[in-house]
Short mmCIF file of C-alpha atoms in Angstrom, two decimals:
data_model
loop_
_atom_site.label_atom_id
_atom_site.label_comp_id
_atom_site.label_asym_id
_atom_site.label_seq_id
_atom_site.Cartn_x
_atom_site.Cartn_y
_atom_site.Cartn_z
CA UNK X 824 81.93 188.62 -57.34
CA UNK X 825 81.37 189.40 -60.97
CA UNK X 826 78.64 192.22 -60.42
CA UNK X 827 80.78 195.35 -61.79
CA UNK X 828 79.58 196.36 -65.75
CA UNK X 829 76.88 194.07 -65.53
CA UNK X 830 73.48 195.83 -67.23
CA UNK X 831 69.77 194.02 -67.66
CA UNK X 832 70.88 192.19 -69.97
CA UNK X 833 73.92 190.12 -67.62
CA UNK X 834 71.09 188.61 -65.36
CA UNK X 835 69.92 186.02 -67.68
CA UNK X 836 72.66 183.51 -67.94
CA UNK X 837 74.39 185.20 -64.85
CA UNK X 838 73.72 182.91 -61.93
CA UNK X 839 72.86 179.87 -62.77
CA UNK X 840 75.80 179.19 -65.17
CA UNK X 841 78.76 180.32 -63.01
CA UNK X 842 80.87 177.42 -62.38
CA UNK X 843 81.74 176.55 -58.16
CA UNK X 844 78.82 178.33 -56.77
CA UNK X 845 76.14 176.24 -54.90
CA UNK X 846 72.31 176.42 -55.62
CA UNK X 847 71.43 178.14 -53.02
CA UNK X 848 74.19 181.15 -53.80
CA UNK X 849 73.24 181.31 -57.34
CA UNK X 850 69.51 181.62 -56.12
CA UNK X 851 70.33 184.35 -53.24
CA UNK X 852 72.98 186.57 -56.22
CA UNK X 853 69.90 186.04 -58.54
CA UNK X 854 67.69 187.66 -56.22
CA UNK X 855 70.65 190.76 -55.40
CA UNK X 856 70.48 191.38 -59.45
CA UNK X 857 66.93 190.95 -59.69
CA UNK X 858 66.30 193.84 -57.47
CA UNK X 859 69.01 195.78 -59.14
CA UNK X 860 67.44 195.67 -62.10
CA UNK X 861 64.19 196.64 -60.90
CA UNK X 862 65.66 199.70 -59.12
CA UNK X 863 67.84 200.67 -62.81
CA UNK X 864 64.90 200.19 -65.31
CA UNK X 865 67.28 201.97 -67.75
CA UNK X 866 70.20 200.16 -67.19
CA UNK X 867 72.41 202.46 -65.08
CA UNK X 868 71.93 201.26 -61.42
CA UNK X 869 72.06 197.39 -61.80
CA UNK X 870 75.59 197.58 -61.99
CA UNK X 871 75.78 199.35 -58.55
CA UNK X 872 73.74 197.29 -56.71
CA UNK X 873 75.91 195.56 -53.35
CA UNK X 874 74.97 192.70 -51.49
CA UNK X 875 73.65 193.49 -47.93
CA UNK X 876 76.12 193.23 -44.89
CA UNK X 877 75.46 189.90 -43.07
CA UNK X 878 75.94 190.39 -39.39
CA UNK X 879 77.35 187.65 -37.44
CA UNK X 880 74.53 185.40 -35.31
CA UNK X 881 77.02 185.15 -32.71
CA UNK X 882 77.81 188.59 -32.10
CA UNK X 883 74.33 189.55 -30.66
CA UNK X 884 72.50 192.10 -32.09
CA UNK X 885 73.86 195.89 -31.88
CA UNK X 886 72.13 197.08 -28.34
CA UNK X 887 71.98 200.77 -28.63
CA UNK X 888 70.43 199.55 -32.57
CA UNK X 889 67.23 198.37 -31.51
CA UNK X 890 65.13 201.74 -29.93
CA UNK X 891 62.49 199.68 -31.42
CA UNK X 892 62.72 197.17 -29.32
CA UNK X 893 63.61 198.88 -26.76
CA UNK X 894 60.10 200.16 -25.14
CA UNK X 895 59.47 202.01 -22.62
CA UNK X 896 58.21 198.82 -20.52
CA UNK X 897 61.41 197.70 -21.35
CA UNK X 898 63.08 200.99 -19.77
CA UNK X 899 60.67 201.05 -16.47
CA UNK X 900 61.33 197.20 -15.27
CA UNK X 901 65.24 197.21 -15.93
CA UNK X 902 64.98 200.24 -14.52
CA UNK X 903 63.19 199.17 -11.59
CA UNK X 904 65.23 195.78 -11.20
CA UNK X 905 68.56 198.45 -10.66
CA UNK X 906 66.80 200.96 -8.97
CA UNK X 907 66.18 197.98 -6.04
CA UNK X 908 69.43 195.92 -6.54
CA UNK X 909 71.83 199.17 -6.38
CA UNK X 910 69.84 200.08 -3.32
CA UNK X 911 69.76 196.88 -1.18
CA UNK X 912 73.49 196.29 -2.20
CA UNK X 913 74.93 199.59 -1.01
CA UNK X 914 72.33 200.31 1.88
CA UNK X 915 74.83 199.11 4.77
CA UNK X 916 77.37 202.10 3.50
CA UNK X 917 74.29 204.41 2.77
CA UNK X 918 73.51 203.99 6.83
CA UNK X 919 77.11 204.98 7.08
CA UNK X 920 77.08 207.67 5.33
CA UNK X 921 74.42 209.09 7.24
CA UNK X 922 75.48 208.52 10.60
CA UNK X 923 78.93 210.23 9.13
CA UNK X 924 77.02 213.57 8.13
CA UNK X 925 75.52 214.18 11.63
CA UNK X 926 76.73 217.52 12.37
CA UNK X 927 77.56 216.93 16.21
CA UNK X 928 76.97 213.30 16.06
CA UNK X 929 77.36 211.11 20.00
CA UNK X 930 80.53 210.38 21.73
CA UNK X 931 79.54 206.58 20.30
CA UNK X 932 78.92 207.31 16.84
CA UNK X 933 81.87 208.76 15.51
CA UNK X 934 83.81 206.91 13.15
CA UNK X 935 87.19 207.54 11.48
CA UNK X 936 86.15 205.72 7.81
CA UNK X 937 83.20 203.40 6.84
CA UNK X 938 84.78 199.87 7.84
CA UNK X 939 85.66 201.11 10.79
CA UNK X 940 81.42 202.06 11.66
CA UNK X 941 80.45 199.36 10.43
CA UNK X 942 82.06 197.15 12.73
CA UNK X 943 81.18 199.19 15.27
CA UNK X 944 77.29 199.27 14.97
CA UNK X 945 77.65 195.67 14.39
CA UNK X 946 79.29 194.91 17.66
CA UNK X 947 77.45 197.35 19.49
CA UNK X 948 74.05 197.64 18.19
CA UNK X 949 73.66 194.23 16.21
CA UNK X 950 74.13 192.28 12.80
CA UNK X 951 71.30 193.73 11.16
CA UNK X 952 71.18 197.33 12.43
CA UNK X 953 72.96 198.70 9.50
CA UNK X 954 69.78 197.24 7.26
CA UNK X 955 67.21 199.23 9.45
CA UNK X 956 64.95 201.09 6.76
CA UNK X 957 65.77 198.85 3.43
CA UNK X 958 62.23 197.51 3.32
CA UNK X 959 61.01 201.20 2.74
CA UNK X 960 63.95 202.62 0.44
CA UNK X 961 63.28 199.19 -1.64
CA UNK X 962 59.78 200.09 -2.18
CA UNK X 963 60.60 203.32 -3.13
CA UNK X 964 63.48 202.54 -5.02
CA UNK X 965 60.99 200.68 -7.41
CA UNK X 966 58.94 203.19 -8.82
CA UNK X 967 61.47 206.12 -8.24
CA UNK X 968 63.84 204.20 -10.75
CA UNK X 969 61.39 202.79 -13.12
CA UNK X 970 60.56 206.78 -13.94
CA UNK X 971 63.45 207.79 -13.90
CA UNK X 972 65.34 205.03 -16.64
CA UNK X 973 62.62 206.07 -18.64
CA UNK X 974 62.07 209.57 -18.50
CA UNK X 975 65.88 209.68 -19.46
CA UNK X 976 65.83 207.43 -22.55
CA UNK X 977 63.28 208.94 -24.03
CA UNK X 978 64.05 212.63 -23.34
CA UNK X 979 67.92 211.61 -24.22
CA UNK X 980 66.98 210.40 -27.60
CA UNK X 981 64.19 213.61 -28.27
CA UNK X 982 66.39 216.09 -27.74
CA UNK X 983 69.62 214.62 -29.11
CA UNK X 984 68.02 214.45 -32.49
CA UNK X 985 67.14 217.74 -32.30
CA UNK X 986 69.93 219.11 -31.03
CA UNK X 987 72.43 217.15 -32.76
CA UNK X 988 70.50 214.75 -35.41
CA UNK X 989 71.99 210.94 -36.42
CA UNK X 990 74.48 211.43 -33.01
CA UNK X 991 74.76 211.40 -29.26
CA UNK X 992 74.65 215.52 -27.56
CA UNK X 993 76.15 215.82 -24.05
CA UNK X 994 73.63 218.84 -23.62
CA UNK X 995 70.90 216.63 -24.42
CA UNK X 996 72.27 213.92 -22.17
CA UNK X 997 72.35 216.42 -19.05
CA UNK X 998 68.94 217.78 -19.67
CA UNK X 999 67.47 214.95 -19.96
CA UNK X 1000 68.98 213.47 -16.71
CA UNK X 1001 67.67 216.99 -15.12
CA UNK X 1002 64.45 216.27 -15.91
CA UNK X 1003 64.33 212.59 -15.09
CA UNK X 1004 65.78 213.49 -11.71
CA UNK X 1005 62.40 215.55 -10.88
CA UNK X 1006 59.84 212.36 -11.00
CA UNK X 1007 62.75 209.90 -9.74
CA UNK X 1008 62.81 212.50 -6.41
CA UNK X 1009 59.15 212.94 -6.41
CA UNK X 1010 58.69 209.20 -5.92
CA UNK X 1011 61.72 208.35 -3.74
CA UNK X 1012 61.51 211.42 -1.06
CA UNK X 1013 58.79 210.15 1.17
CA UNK X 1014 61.08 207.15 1.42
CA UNK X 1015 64.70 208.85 2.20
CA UNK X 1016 62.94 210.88 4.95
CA UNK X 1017 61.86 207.66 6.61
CA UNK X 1018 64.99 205.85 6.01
CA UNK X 1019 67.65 208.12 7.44
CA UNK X 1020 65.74 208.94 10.19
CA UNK X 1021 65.91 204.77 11.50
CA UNK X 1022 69.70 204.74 10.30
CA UNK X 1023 70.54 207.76 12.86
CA UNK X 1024 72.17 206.50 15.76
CA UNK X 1025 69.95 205.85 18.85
CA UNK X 1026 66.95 206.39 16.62
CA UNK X 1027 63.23 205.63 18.09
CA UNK X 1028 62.06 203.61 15.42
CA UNK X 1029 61.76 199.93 14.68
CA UNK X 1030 59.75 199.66 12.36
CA UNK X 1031 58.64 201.83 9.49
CA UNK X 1032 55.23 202.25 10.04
CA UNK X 1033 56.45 203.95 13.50
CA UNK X 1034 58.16 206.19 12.13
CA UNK X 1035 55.76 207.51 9.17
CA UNK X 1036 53.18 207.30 12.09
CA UNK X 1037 55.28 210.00 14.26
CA UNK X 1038 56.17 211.70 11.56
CA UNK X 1039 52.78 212.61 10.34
CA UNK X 1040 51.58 212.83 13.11
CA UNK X 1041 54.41 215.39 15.07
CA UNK X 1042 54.86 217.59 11.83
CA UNK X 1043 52.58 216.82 9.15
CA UNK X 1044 52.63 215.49 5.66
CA UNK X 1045 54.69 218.11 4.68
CA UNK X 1046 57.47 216.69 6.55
CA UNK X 1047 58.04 213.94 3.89
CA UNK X 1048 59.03 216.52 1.20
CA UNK X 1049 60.86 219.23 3.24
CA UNK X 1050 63.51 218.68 1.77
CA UNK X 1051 62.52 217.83 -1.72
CA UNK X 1052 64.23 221.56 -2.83
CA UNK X 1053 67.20 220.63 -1.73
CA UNK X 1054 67.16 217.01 -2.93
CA UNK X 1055 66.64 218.57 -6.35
CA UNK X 1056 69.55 220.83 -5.57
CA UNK X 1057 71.87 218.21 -5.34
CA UNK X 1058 70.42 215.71 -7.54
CA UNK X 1059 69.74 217.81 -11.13
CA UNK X 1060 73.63 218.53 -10.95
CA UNK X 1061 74.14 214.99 -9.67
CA UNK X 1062 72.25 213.69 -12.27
CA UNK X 1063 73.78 216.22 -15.08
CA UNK X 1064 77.24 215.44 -14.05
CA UNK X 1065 76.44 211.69 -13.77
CA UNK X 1066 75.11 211.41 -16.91
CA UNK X 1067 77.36 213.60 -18.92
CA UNK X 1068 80.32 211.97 -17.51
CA UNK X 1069 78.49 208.30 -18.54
CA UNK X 1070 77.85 209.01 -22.20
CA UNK X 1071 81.05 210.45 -22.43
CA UNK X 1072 83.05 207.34 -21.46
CA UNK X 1073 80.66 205.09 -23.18
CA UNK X 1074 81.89 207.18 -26.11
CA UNK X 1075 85.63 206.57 -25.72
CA UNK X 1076 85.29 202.87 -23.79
CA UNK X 1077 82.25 201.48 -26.00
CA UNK X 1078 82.23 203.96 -29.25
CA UNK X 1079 79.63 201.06 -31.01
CA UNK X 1080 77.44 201.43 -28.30
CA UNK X 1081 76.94 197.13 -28.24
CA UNK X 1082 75.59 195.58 -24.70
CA UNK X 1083 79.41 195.77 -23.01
CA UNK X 1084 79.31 194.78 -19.06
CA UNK X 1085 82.46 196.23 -18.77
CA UNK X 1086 82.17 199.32 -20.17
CA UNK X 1087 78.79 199.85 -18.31
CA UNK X 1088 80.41 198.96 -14.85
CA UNK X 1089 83.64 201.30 -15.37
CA UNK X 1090 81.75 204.27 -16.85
CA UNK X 1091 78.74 204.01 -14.10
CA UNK X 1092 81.44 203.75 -11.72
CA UNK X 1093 83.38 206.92 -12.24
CA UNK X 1094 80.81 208.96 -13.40
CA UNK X 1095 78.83 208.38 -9.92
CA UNK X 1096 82.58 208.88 -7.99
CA UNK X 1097 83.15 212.44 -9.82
CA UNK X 1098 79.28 213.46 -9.25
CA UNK X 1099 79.32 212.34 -5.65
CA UNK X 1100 82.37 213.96 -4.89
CA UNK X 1101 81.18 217.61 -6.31
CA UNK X 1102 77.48 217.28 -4.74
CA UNK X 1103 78.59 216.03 -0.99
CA UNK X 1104 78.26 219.78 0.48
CA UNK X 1105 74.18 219.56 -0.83
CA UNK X 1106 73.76 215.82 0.42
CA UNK X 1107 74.96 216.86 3.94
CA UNK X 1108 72.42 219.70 3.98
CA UNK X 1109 69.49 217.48 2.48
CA UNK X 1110 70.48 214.59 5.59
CA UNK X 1111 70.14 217.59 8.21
CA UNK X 1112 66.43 218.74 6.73
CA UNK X 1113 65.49 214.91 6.92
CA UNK X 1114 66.37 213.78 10.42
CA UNK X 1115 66.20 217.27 11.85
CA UNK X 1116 69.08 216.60 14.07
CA UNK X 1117 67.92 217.59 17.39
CA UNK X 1118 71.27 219.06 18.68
CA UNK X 1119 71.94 220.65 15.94
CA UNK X 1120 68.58 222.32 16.33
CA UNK X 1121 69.20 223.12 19.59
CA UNK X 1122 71.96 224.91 19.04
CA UNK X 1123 70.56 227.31 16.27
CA UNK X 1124 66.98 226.94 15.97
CA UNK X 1125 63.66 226.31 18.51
CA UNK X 1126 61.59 225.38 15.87
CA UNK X 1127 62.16 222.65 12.35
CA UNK X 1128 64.64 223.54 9.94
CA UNK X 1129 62.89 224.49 6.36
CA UNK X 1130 64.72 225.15 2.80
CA UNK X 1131 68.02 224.85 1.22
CA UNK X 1132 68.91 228.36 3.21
CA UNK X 1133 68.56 227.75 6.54
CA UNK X 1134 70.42 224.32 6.08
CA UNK X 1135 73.10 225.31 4.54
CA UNK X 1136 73.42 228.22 7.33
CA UNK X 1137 72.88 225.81 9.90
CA UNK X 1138 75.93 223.34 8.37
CA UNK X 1139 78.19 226.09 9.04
CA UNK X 1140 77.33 227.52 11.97
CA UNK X 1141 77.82 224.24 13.85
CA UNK X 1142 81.00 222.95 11.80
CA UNK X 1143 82.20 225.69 9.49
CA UNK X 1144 83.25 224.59 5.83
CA UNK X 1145 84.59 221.30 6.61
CA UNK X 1146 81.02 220.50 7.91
CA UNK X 1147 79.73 220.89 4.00
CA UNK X 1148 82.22 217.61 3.62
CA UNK X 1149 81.17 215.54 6.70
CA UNK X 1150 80.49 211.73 4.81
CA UNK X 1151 82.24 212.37 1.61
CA UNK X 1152 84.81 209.33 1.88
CA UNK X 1153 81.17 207.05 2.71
CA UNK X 1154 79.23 209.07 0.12
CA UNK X 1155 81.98 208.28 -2.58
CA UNK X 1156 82.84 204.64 -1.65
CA UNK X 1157 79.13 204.09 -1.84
CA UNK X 1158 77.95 206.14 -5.53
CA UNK X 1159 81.17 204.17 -6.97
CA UNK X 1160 79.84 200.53 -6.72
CA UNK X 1161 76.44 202.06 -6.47
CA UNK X 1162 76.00 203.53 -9.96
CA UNK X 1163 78.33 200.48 -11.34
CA UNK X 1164 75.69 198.04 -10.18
CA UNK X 1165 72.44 200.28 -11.48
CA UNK X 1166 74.24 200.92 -15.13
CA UNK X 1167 75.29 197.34 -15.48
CA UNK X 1168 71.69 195.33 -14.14
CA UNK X 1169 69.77 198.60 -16.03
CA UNK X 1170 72.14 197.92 -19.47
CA UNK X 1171 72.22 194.28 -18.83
CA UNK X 1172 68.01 193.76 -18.53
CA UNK X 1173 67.47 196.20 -21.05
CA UNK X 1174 69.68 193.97 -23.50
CA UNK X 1175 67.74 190.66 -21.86
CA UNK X 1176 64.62 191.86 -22.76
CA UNK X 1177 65.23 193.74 -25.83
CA UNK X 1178 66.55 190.44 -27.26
CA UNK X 1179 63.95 188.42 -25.98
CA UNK X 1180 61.33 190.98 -27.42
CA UNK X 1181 63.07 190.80 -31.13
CA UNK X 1182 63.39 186.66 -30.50
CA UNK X 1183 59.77 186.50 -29.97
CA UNK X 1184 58.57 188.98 -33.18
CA UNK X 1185 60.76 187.00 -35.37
CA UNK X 1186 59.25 183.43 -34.32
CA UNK X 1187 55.40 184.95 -34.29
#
């Protein structure tokens, strides 16, 4: 296009007489020069003015582009929508895991790898005995997540442009996942206590209201956050390593930072597999301070196990360093699809209703 050298006075008879172009492109280059003009009222910008980049409609609009549209509504109900899916997916390998970190677990309950259980407390104990407890971890998972998607996003984009303005900070990513981690644990607590306690093998309960029934009643409200220390413990370096590890490989799998299933699902995956794998020695220790194992208890204690201390004594005292690692083949095959589902519904929803959002403000 004919734009370079051109002052005030090329505008006139610029346009409208060029031979080829269409009405509606003379009109629109008018318009470019126009403004040009008005920005170089002596003559030395209008010659530098460029025609804006058109972005193609079938593309989709740039999703890490619009924090505008992007509220924190937005954040707390894809948030939410993972928080439950990821949850109700993986909860038949969760109940695995759990059964794998009992520290002397029955005769009947122990299980070479998770296929293997599963089977077994099929056959033995029924089709739906592995789903025991989902009605309460889904309610908590709600909430839990909702505060926690959001907490992140907007801590993650506060501190990154102060730490590192215009660009993405790994230190900013970790601390914010730190912090989110404290109300998503507040929330969800209440909710692991009562779950692993039904997915123990020969558990008492039924039904959930049994069990936070016996529980507050037998050893208080206090019981439901016993291990809340702990499950900070393990889950602000879960959460730093998890994060960290995300935005890193969003960085080299999905430098643009566009709405990429893909990407989402192979980053969330690894990034919960490496996390998992470092943390297991703090999840079996947070599993012993919610079900209280009774034989473990037994054997060390005559009264309830309290703080990060006395569980991790009580780990090795009953199974010596390889107990720290009881449930780490469950607790990795289950944070690998896990954190692939909640990274790929949370990016996926967010996208949904970001676009929908921007749809609906440019048709008001």
């Amino acid at each position: 296009m004919e734009l370079e050298g051109r002052g005030a006075g090329g505008v006139a008879g610029g346009p409208a007489a060029a031979p080829g172009r269409s009405p509606g492109e003379s009109a629109l280059l008018e318009g470019w020069l126009q403004r040009g003009v008005g920005r170089g009222a002596g003559g030395g910008e209008a010659g530098a003015c460029r025609p804006p980049v058109r972005q193609d409609p079938d593309s989709g609009p740039d999703y890490e582009a619009l924090p505008a549209g992007a509220t924190v509504t937005t954040h707390m109900v894809a948030g939410a929508v993972a928080g439950i899916l990821e949850h109700c997916v993986m909860y038949p390998v969760d109940c695995v895991k759990t059964r794998m970190q009992s520290l002397q677990p029955d005769p009947a309950a122990r299980y070479r790898n998770v296929l293997e259980a599963l089977w077994r407390i099929i056959r033995t104990e029924g089709l739906w005995r592995p789903m025991r407890g989902l009605n309460v971890t889904a309610t908590g998972a709600g909430p839990a997540h909702a505060l926690y998607f959001a907490c992140y996003e907007k801590l993650k984009k506060t501190l990154s442009d102060v730490i590192h303005p215009g660009g993405n900070s790994h230190i900013a990513n970790g601390a914010a996942g730190c912090v989110a981690t404290l109300l998503h644990d507040a929330a969800m607590n209440p909710a692991e206590v009562v779950k692993q306690r039904m997915q123990m093998y020969n558990s008492p309960y039924h039904r959930v209201t049994d069990c936070v029934r016996a529980v507050w009643q037998n050893e208080g409200a206090g019981a439901f956050y016993r291990s809340y220390t702990t499950q900070l413990t393990m889950n602000v370096p879960f959460q730093a390593i998890h994060f960290m590890t995300y935005e890193f490989l969003q960085e080299h799998f999905n430098p643009q930072r566009r709405y990429n299933p893909s990407s989402h699902v192979v980053s969330g995956a690894c990034a919960g597999a490496v996390a998992a794998a470092v943390t297991t020695p703090l999840d079996v220790c947070k599993t012993l301070l919610n079900t209280q194992e009774s034989l473990a208890l037994n054997s060390n204690f005559t009264g309830h196990i309290t703080g990060m201390a006395s569980a991790f004594r009580t780990v090795y005292q009953v199974g010596g360093v390889t107990a720290y690692f009881r449930g780490v083949q469950a607790r990795v095959i289950y944070q690998i699809p896990s954190t692939a589902i909640a990274w790929s519904v949370y990016e996926f929803f967010k996208y949904l209703i970001t676009k929908r959002q921007e749809e609906w403000r440019a048709g008001k």
